Coordinates of N, CA and C in Angstrom, one line a residue:
M1 N -12.9 0.0 1.4 CA -12.9 0.5 2.3 C -11.6 1.7 2.1
I2 N -11.0 2.7 2.4 CA -9.8 3.4 2.3 C -9.8 4.5 3.4
K3 N -8.2 4.0 3.9 CA -8.3 5.2 4.9 C -7.3 5.7 5.1
V4 N -6.6 6.6 5.2 CA -4.8 7.4 5.1 C -5.2 7.6 6.8
Q5 N -4.1 7.4 7.4 CA -4.2 7.7 9.1 C -2.9 7.4 9.7
Q6 N -2.4 8.3 10.8 CA -1.6 8.3 12.0 C -1.5 7.3 12.6
Q7 N -2.8 6.7 13.3 CA -2.6 5.5 14.0 C -2.4 4.0 13.2
D8 N -2.0 3.2 14.0 CA -1.4 1.5 12.9 C -3.0 1.2 13.2
F9 N -3.0 -0.1 12.6 CA -3.8 -0.7 12.1 C -4.0 -2.6 12.8
D10 N -4.7 -2.9 12.8 CA -5.0 -3.9 13.1 C -5.6 -4.9 12.1
I11 N -4.4 -5.7 11.5 CA -4.1 -7.1 10.6 C -5.5 -7.7 11.0
Q12 N -5.7 -8.5 12.2 CA -7.0 -9.7 11.8 C -8.1 -9.0 11.8
H13 N -8.5 -7.5 12.6 CA -9.3 -7.5 12.7 C -10.0 -6.9 11.0
E14 N -8.9 -6.3 10.1 CA -9.3 -5.9 8.7 C -9.2 -7.3 7.6
Y15 N -8.1 -8.6 7.8 CA -9.2 -9.8 7.6 C -10.7 -10.4 7.8
Q16 N -10.8 -10.3 9.2 CA -12.6 -10.6 9.6 C -12.9 -9.9 9.1
A17 N -12.9 -8.4 8.6 CA -13.8 -8.1 7.3 C -14.1 -8.6 6.5
L18 N -12.7 -8.4 5.5 CA -12.8 -9.2 4.4 C -13.5 -11.1 4.7
A19 N -13.0 -11.3 5.3 CA -14.2 -13.0 5.4 C -15.5 -13.3 6.0
K20 N -16.1 -11.8 6.4 CA -17.4 -12.0 6.3 C -18.1 -12.1 5.6
D21 N -17.8 -12.0 4.2 CA -18.6 -12.3 2.9 C -18.1 -13.7 2.5
S22 N -19.2 -15.1 2.6 CA -19.7 -16.2 2.3 C -19.1 -16.3 0.7
Q23 N -19.3 -15.4 -0.2 CA -19.0 -15.5 -1.6 C -17.3 -15.8 -1.7
A24 N -16.3 -15.1 -0.7 CA -15.4 -15.1 -0.8 C -14.0 -16.4 -0.7
G25 N -13.8 -17.2 -1.9 CA -13.0 -18.0 -1.9 C -11.5 -17.5 -1.9
A26 N -11.1 -16.8 -1.8 CA -10.0 -16.5 -1.6 C -9.8 -14.9 -0.9
I27 N -9.0 -14.5 0.0 CA -8.5 -14.0 0.6 C -6.9 -12.9 0.2
V28 N -6.6 -12.4 -0.3 CA -5.1 -11.6 0.0 C -4.6 -10.8 0.6
T29 N -3.8 -10.6 1.6 CA -3.3 -8.9 2.2 C -1.8 -9.6 1.8
F30 N -1.5 -7.8 2.3 CA -0.1 -7.0 2.0 C 0.1 -6.7 3.2
V31 N 0.9 -6.4 4.0 CA 1.4 -5.1 4.8 C 3.0 -5.4 4.8
G32 N 3.1 -4.1 4.4 CA 4.1 -3.1 4.0 C 4.8 -2.8 5.2
L33 N 6.1 -2.8 6.3 CA 7.2 -3.0 7.3 C 8.0 -1.4 7.0
V34 N 8.7 -0.8 8.3 CA 9.7 -0.3 8.2 C 10.8 -0.7 8.2
R35 N 11.3 -0.8 6.9 CA 12.9 -2.1 7.9 C 13.9 -1.2 7.9
D36 N 14.9 -1.7 8.4 CA 16.5 -0.9 8.9 C 16.9 -1.3 8.0
M37 N 17.6 -1.2 6.8 CA 18.1 -1.3 6.2 C 17.2 -0.2 4.6
N38 N 18.1 0.6 4.0 CA 17.7 1.2 2.6 C 19.1 1.4 2.0
L39 N 19.0 1.3 0.4 CA 20.5 1.8 0.2 C 21.6 1.6 0.8
G40 N 22.0 0.8 1.2 CA 23.1 0.4 2.2 C 23.1 1.3 3.5
K41 N 22.2 2.2 3.8 CA 22.2 2.9 4.7 C 21.4 2.5 6.3
Q42 N 21.5 2.7 7.2 CA 21.1 1.9 8.5 C 19.9 3.0 8.5
V43 N 18.1 2.5 8.5 CA 17.2 3.6 8.7 C 17.1 3.3 10.2
Q44 N 16.9 5.0 10.7 CA 16.1 4.6 12.5 C 15.0 5.1 12.0
G45 N 13.9 5.7 10.9 CA 13.0 5.9 10.9 C 12.1 7.0 10.1
L46 N 10.7 6.2 9.6 CA 10.4 7.1 8.4 C 9.1 7.9 8.8
E47 N 9.0 8.8 7.8 CA 8.0 10.3 8.2 C 7.9 10.3 6.6
L48 N 6.0 9.7 7.0 CA 5.3 9.8 5.0 C 4.3 11.2 5.4
E49 N 4.5 12.1 4.8 CA 3.2 12.8 4.3 C 2.1 12.5 3.5
H50 N 1.2 13.5 3.2 CA 0.1 13.3 1.4 C -0.5 14.4 1.8
Y51 N -1.3 14.5 1.0 CA -2.1 15.9 0.7 C -3.8 15.6 0.9
P52 N -4.2 15.6 2.2 CA -5.4 15.3 2.1 C -6.2 15.4 1.1
G53 N -7.2 14.6 0.9 CA -8.2 15.0 0.0 C -8.1 14.4 -1.6
M54 N -6.8 14.7 -2.0 CA -6.2 14.3 -3.4 C -5.7 12.8 -3.2
T55 N -4.8 12.0 -1.8 CA -4.7 10.8 -1.4 C -5.7 9.8 -1.5
E56 N -6.6 10.6 -0.8 CA -7.7 9.6 -0.6 C -8.2 9.1 -2.0
Q57 N -8.7 10.3 -2.8 CA -8.9 10.4 -4.1 C -8.2 9.4 -5.2
S58 N -7.1 9.3 -4.9 CA -5.2 9.0 -5.4 C -6.0 7.0 -5.2
L59 N -6.4 6.9 -4.4 CA -6.0 5.5 -3.8 C -7.7 5.1 -4.0
R60 N -8.9 6.0 -4.3 CA -9.7 5.1 -4.6 C -9.8 4.8 -6.1
T61 N -9.1 5.8 -6.7 CA -9.0 5.5 -8.4 C -8.3 3.9 -8.6
I62 N -7.1 3.9 -7.6 CA -6.3 3.0 -8.2 C -7.2 1.3 -7.5
V63 N -7.8 1.6 -6.5 CA -8.9 0.5 -6.3 C -10.0 0.4 -7.1
Q64 N -10.8 1.2 -8.1 CA -11.8 1.2 -8.8 C -10.9 0.5 -9.9
Q65 N -9.4 1.1 -10.3 CA -9.1 0.6 -11.5 C -8.5 -1.0 -11.5
A66 N -8.9 -1.5 -10.0 CA -8.1 -3.0 -10.2 C -10.0 -3.6 -10.1
K67 N -10.8 -3.3 -9.7 CA -12.1 -3.7 -9.2 C -12.4 -3.9 -11.1
T68 N -12.6 -2.9 -11.5 CA -12.6 -3.3 -13.2 C -12.1 -4.1 -13.8
R69 N -10.8 -4.2 -13.5 CA -9.9 -5.1 -14.0 C -10.0 -7.0 -13.5
W70 N -10.5 -7.2 -12.5 CA -10.7 -8.2 -11.6 C -12.1 -8.1 -10.7
Q71 N -12.0 -9.6 -10.5 CA -13.6 -10.0 -10.4 C -13.6 -9.7 -8.5
L72 N -13.4 -8.5 -7.9 CA -13.5 -8.5 -6.7 C -14.7 -8.6 -5.9
L73 N -14.5 -8.9 -4.7 CA -15.5 -8.5 -3.6 C -15.3 -7.3 -2.9
Q74 N -14.5 -7.5 -2.5 CA -13.9 -5.9 -1.2 C -12.4 -6.0 -1.9
C75 N -11.8 -4.7 -1.0 CA -10.6 -4.0 -1.2 C -11.0 -3.3 -0.1
R76 N -9.5 -3.0 0.9 CA -9.4 -2.4 2.1 C -7.8 -1.9 2.0
V77 N -8.1 -0.8 1.9 CA -6.5 -0.1 1.4 C -6.6 1.4 2.8
I78 N -5.3 0.5 3.6 CA -4.6 1.6 4.8 C -3.8 1.9 4.1
H79 N -3.3 3.4 4.4 CA -1.6 3.7 4.5 C -1.8 4.8 5.5
R80 N -0.5 4.8 6.4 CA -0.3 4.9 7.4 C 0.6 6.5 6.8
V81 N 0.1 7.5 7.8 CA 1.3 8.9 7.8 C 2.0 9.3 9.3
G82 N 2.8 10.6 9.0 CA 3.1 10.6 10.5 C 4.7 9.8 10.3
K83 N 5.1 10.5 11.7 CA 6.4 9.7 12.0 C 6.1 7.7 12.4
L84 N 6.9 7.2 11.8 CA 6.9 5.9 12.2 C 8.2 5.2 12.2
A85 N 8.6 4.4 13.3 CA 9.7 4.0 13.9 C 10.3 2.6 13.3
L86 N 11.2 2.0 13.3 CA 11.8 0.6 12.8 C 10.6 -0.6 13.1
N87 N 10.1 -1.5 12.3 CA 9.6 -2.7 11.9 C 7.7 -2.0 12.4
E88 N 7.3 -0.5 12.1 CA 5.9 -0.1 12.0 C 5.3 -0.3 11.0
Q89 N 3.4 -1.0 10.5 CA 3.2 -0.9 10.0 C 2.9 0.3 9.1
I90 N 3.0 0.2 8.0 CA 3.2 1.5 7.0 C 1.6 1.2 6.4
V91 N 1.2 0.4 5.7 CA 0.2 0.2 4.6 C -0.2 -1.5 5.0
Y92 N -1.6 -1.6 4.6 CA -2.6 -2.7 4.3 C -2.8 -3.2 3.3
V93 N -2.8 -3.6 2.6 CA -4.0 -4.2 1.1 C -4.2 -5.3 1.3
G94 N -5.7 -5.3 1.5 CA -6.3 -6.7 1.6 C -7.5 -7.1 0.5
V95 N -7.8 -7.9 -0.5 CA -8.5 -8.0 -0.9 C -9.2 -10.0 -1.0
S96 N -10.3 -9.3 -1.2 CA -11.3 -10.7 -0.9 C -11.9 -11.0 -2.7
S97 N -11.8 -12.2 -3.2 CA -12.3 -12.7 -4.3 C -13.1 -13.8 -4.6
A98 N -13.7 -14.5 -5.3 CA -13.9 -15.8 -5.4 C -12.8 -16.8 -6.0
H99 N -12.1 -16.2 -6.6 CA -11.1 -17.5 -6.8 C -9.8 -16.5 -6.4
R100 N -8.6 -16.7 -6.3 CA -7.2 -16.6 -6.1 C -6.8 -15.9 -7.3
G101 N -6.6 -16.4 -8.1 CA -6.2 -15.8 -9.2 C -6.5 -13.9 -9.8
D102 N -7.8 -13.7 -9.0 CA -7.9 -12.7 -9.3 C -8.0 -11.5 -7.7
A103 N -7.6 -12.5 -6.6 CA -7.4 -11.7 -5.1 C -6.0 -11.8 -5.4
F104 N -4.9 -12.3 -5.5 CA -3.8 -12.0 -5.8 C -3.0 -11.0 -6.6
A105 N -4.0 -11.1 -8.3 CA -3.0 -10.0 -9.0 C -3.6 -8.6 -8.5
A106 N -5.2 -8.8 -8.0 CA -5.5 -7.1 -7.7 C -4.6 -6.7 -6.5
C107 N -4.2 -7.6 -5.7 CA -3.6 -7.1 -4.5 C -2.2 -6.2 -4.8
E108 N -1.8 -7.3 -6.0 CA -0.1 -6.5 -6.3 C -0.1 -5.6 -7.5
F109 N -1.1 -5.4 -7.9 CA -2.0 -4.1 -8.8 C -2.0 -3.2 -7.8
I110 N -2.5 -3.2 -7.2 CA -3.2 -2.4 -5.7 C -1.4 -1.9 -5.3
M111 N -0.6 -2.8 -4.7 CA 0.6 -2.6 -4.2 C 1.4 -1.7 -5.1
D112 N 1.7 -2.0 -6.5 CA 2.3 -1.1 -7.2 C 2.0 -0.3 -7.9
Y113 N 0.6 -0.1 -7.7 CA 0.4 1.6 -8.0 C 0.4 2.3 -7.0
L114 N -0.1 1.7 -6.0 CA 0.6 2.8 -4.1 C 1.9 3.1 -4.3
K115 N 3.1 2.2 -4.9 CA 3.7 3.1 -4.9 C 4.3 4.0 -5.9
T116 N 3.9 4.0 -6.6 CA 3.8 4.7 -8.0 C 3.0 6.3 -8.3
Q117 N 1.8 5.5 -8.2 CA 0.6 6.6 -8.1 C 0.1 7.6 -7.3
A118 N 0.1 7.3 -6.0 CA -0.4 7.6 -4.6 C 0.7 8.5 -4.2
P119 N -0.2 9.6 -3.9 CA 0.9 11.0 -3.4 C 1.1 11.4 -1.5
F120 N 2.2 10.2 -2.0 CA 2.8 10.0 -0.5 C 4.6 10.6 -0.5
W121 N 4.8 11.5 0.1 CA 5.8 11.7 0.5 C 7.3 11.3 1.9
K122 N 7.9 10.7 0.9 CA 9.0 9.9 2.5 C 10.0 10.0 2.7
K123 N 10.1 10.7 3.6 CA 11.1 11.2 4.2 C 12.2 10.0 5.4
E124 N 13.4 10.1 5.2 CA 14.0 8.7 5.6 C 15.1 9.2 6.5
H125 N 14.6 8.9 7.7 CA 15.8 9.1 8.9 C 16.5 7.9 8.9
T126 N 17.9 8.4 8.6 CA 19.3 7.7 8.8 C 20.0 8.2 9.6
D127 N 21.0 7.2 10.1 CA 22.9 7.7 10.6 C 23.1 8.8 9.7
E128 N 23.0 8.9 8.8 CA 23.5 10.5 8.1 C 22.4 11.2 8.1
G129 N 21.8 11.1 8.7 CA 20.9 12.3 9.0 C 19.3 12.0 7.9
A130 N 18.4 12.9 7.3 CA 17.2 12.9 7.1 C 17.1 13.6 5.3
N131 N 16.5 12.4 4.8 CA 16.8 12.8 2.7 C 15.3 12.1 2.6
W132 N 14.7 13.0 2.2 CA 13.7 12.7 1.0 C 13.8 11.4 0.1
L133 N 12.6 10.3 0.0 CA 13.5 9.3 -0.8 C 12.8 10.0 -2.0
D134 N 13.2 9.2 -3.6 CA 12.6 9.2 -4.8 C 12.2 8.5 -5.5
A135 N 11.2 8.2 -6.0 CA 10.4 6.8 -6.6 C 11.5 5.9 -7.2
R136 N 11.5 4.8 -6.9 CA 12.4 3.7 -7.2 C 12.4 2.8 -8.8
E137 N 12.9 3.1 -9.8 CA 13.2 2.4 -10.9 C 12.4 1.4 -10.5
S138 N 12.4 0.5 -10.3 CA 12.0 -1.0 -10.0 C 10.0 -1.0 -9.5
D139 N 10.0 0.0 -8.7 CA 8.4 0.5 -8.4 C 7.8 0.6 -9.8
D140 N 8.5 1.5 -10.3 CA 8.5 2.2 -12.4 C 8.0 0.6 -13.1
Q141 N 9.1 0.1 -12.7 CA 8.8 -1.0 -13.7 C 7.7 -1.8 -13.0
A142 N 7.6 -2.5 -12.2 CA 6.5 -3.1 -11.7 C 5.5 -3.1 -11.9
A143 N 5.2 -1.9 -11.8 CA 3.9 -0.6 -12.1 C 3.4 -0.8 -13.8
E144 N 4.6 -0.8 -15.1 CA 4.5 -0.9 -16.4 C 4.2 -1.9 -16.6
R145 N 4.5 -3.0 -16.0 CA 4.0 -4.5 -16.2 C 2.4 -4.5 -16.6
W146 N 1.5 -4.0 -15.9 CA 0.0 -3.7 -15.3 C -0.7 -3.4 -16.7
Q147 N 0.3 -2.2 -17.8 CA -0.3 -1.2 -18.6 C -0.2 -2.1 -19.9
Q148 N 0.8 -3.0 -19.9 CA 0.7 -4.2 -20.8 C -0.2 -5.3 -21.0
E149 N -1.0 -5.3 -19.9 CA -1.6 -6.6 -19.9 C -3.2 -5.9 -20.2

């Protein structure tokens, strides 16, 4: 299940959807939030844009790559777009598997690839004004490690 949406999501609902599978021995989830500081600047909010259709296809490709690398039962990815305030949820990644190793690795892989390959554009609103964020070198390095495996 992949969704790109403006509305918030319910973590408990998403977890329950993953837990319905009796073969699941492990569920790993990640939730990203809008934080109040970035690069030494006080953040007031975040604005995310995307290219409809292309973004969903990119997310499907990332999830499919994870499913070919690890034995997964389910993957749920929700990414919000639009204007988000401090501490609002941005992204949810949930993965179920029979074993924790596959679930942990797949969740981390999906998140690393979301940060580097998914076509989202982020505008950060700070005390000093608004600016578009560039990709971080640390995100690229995190994604590169998966290419070495």
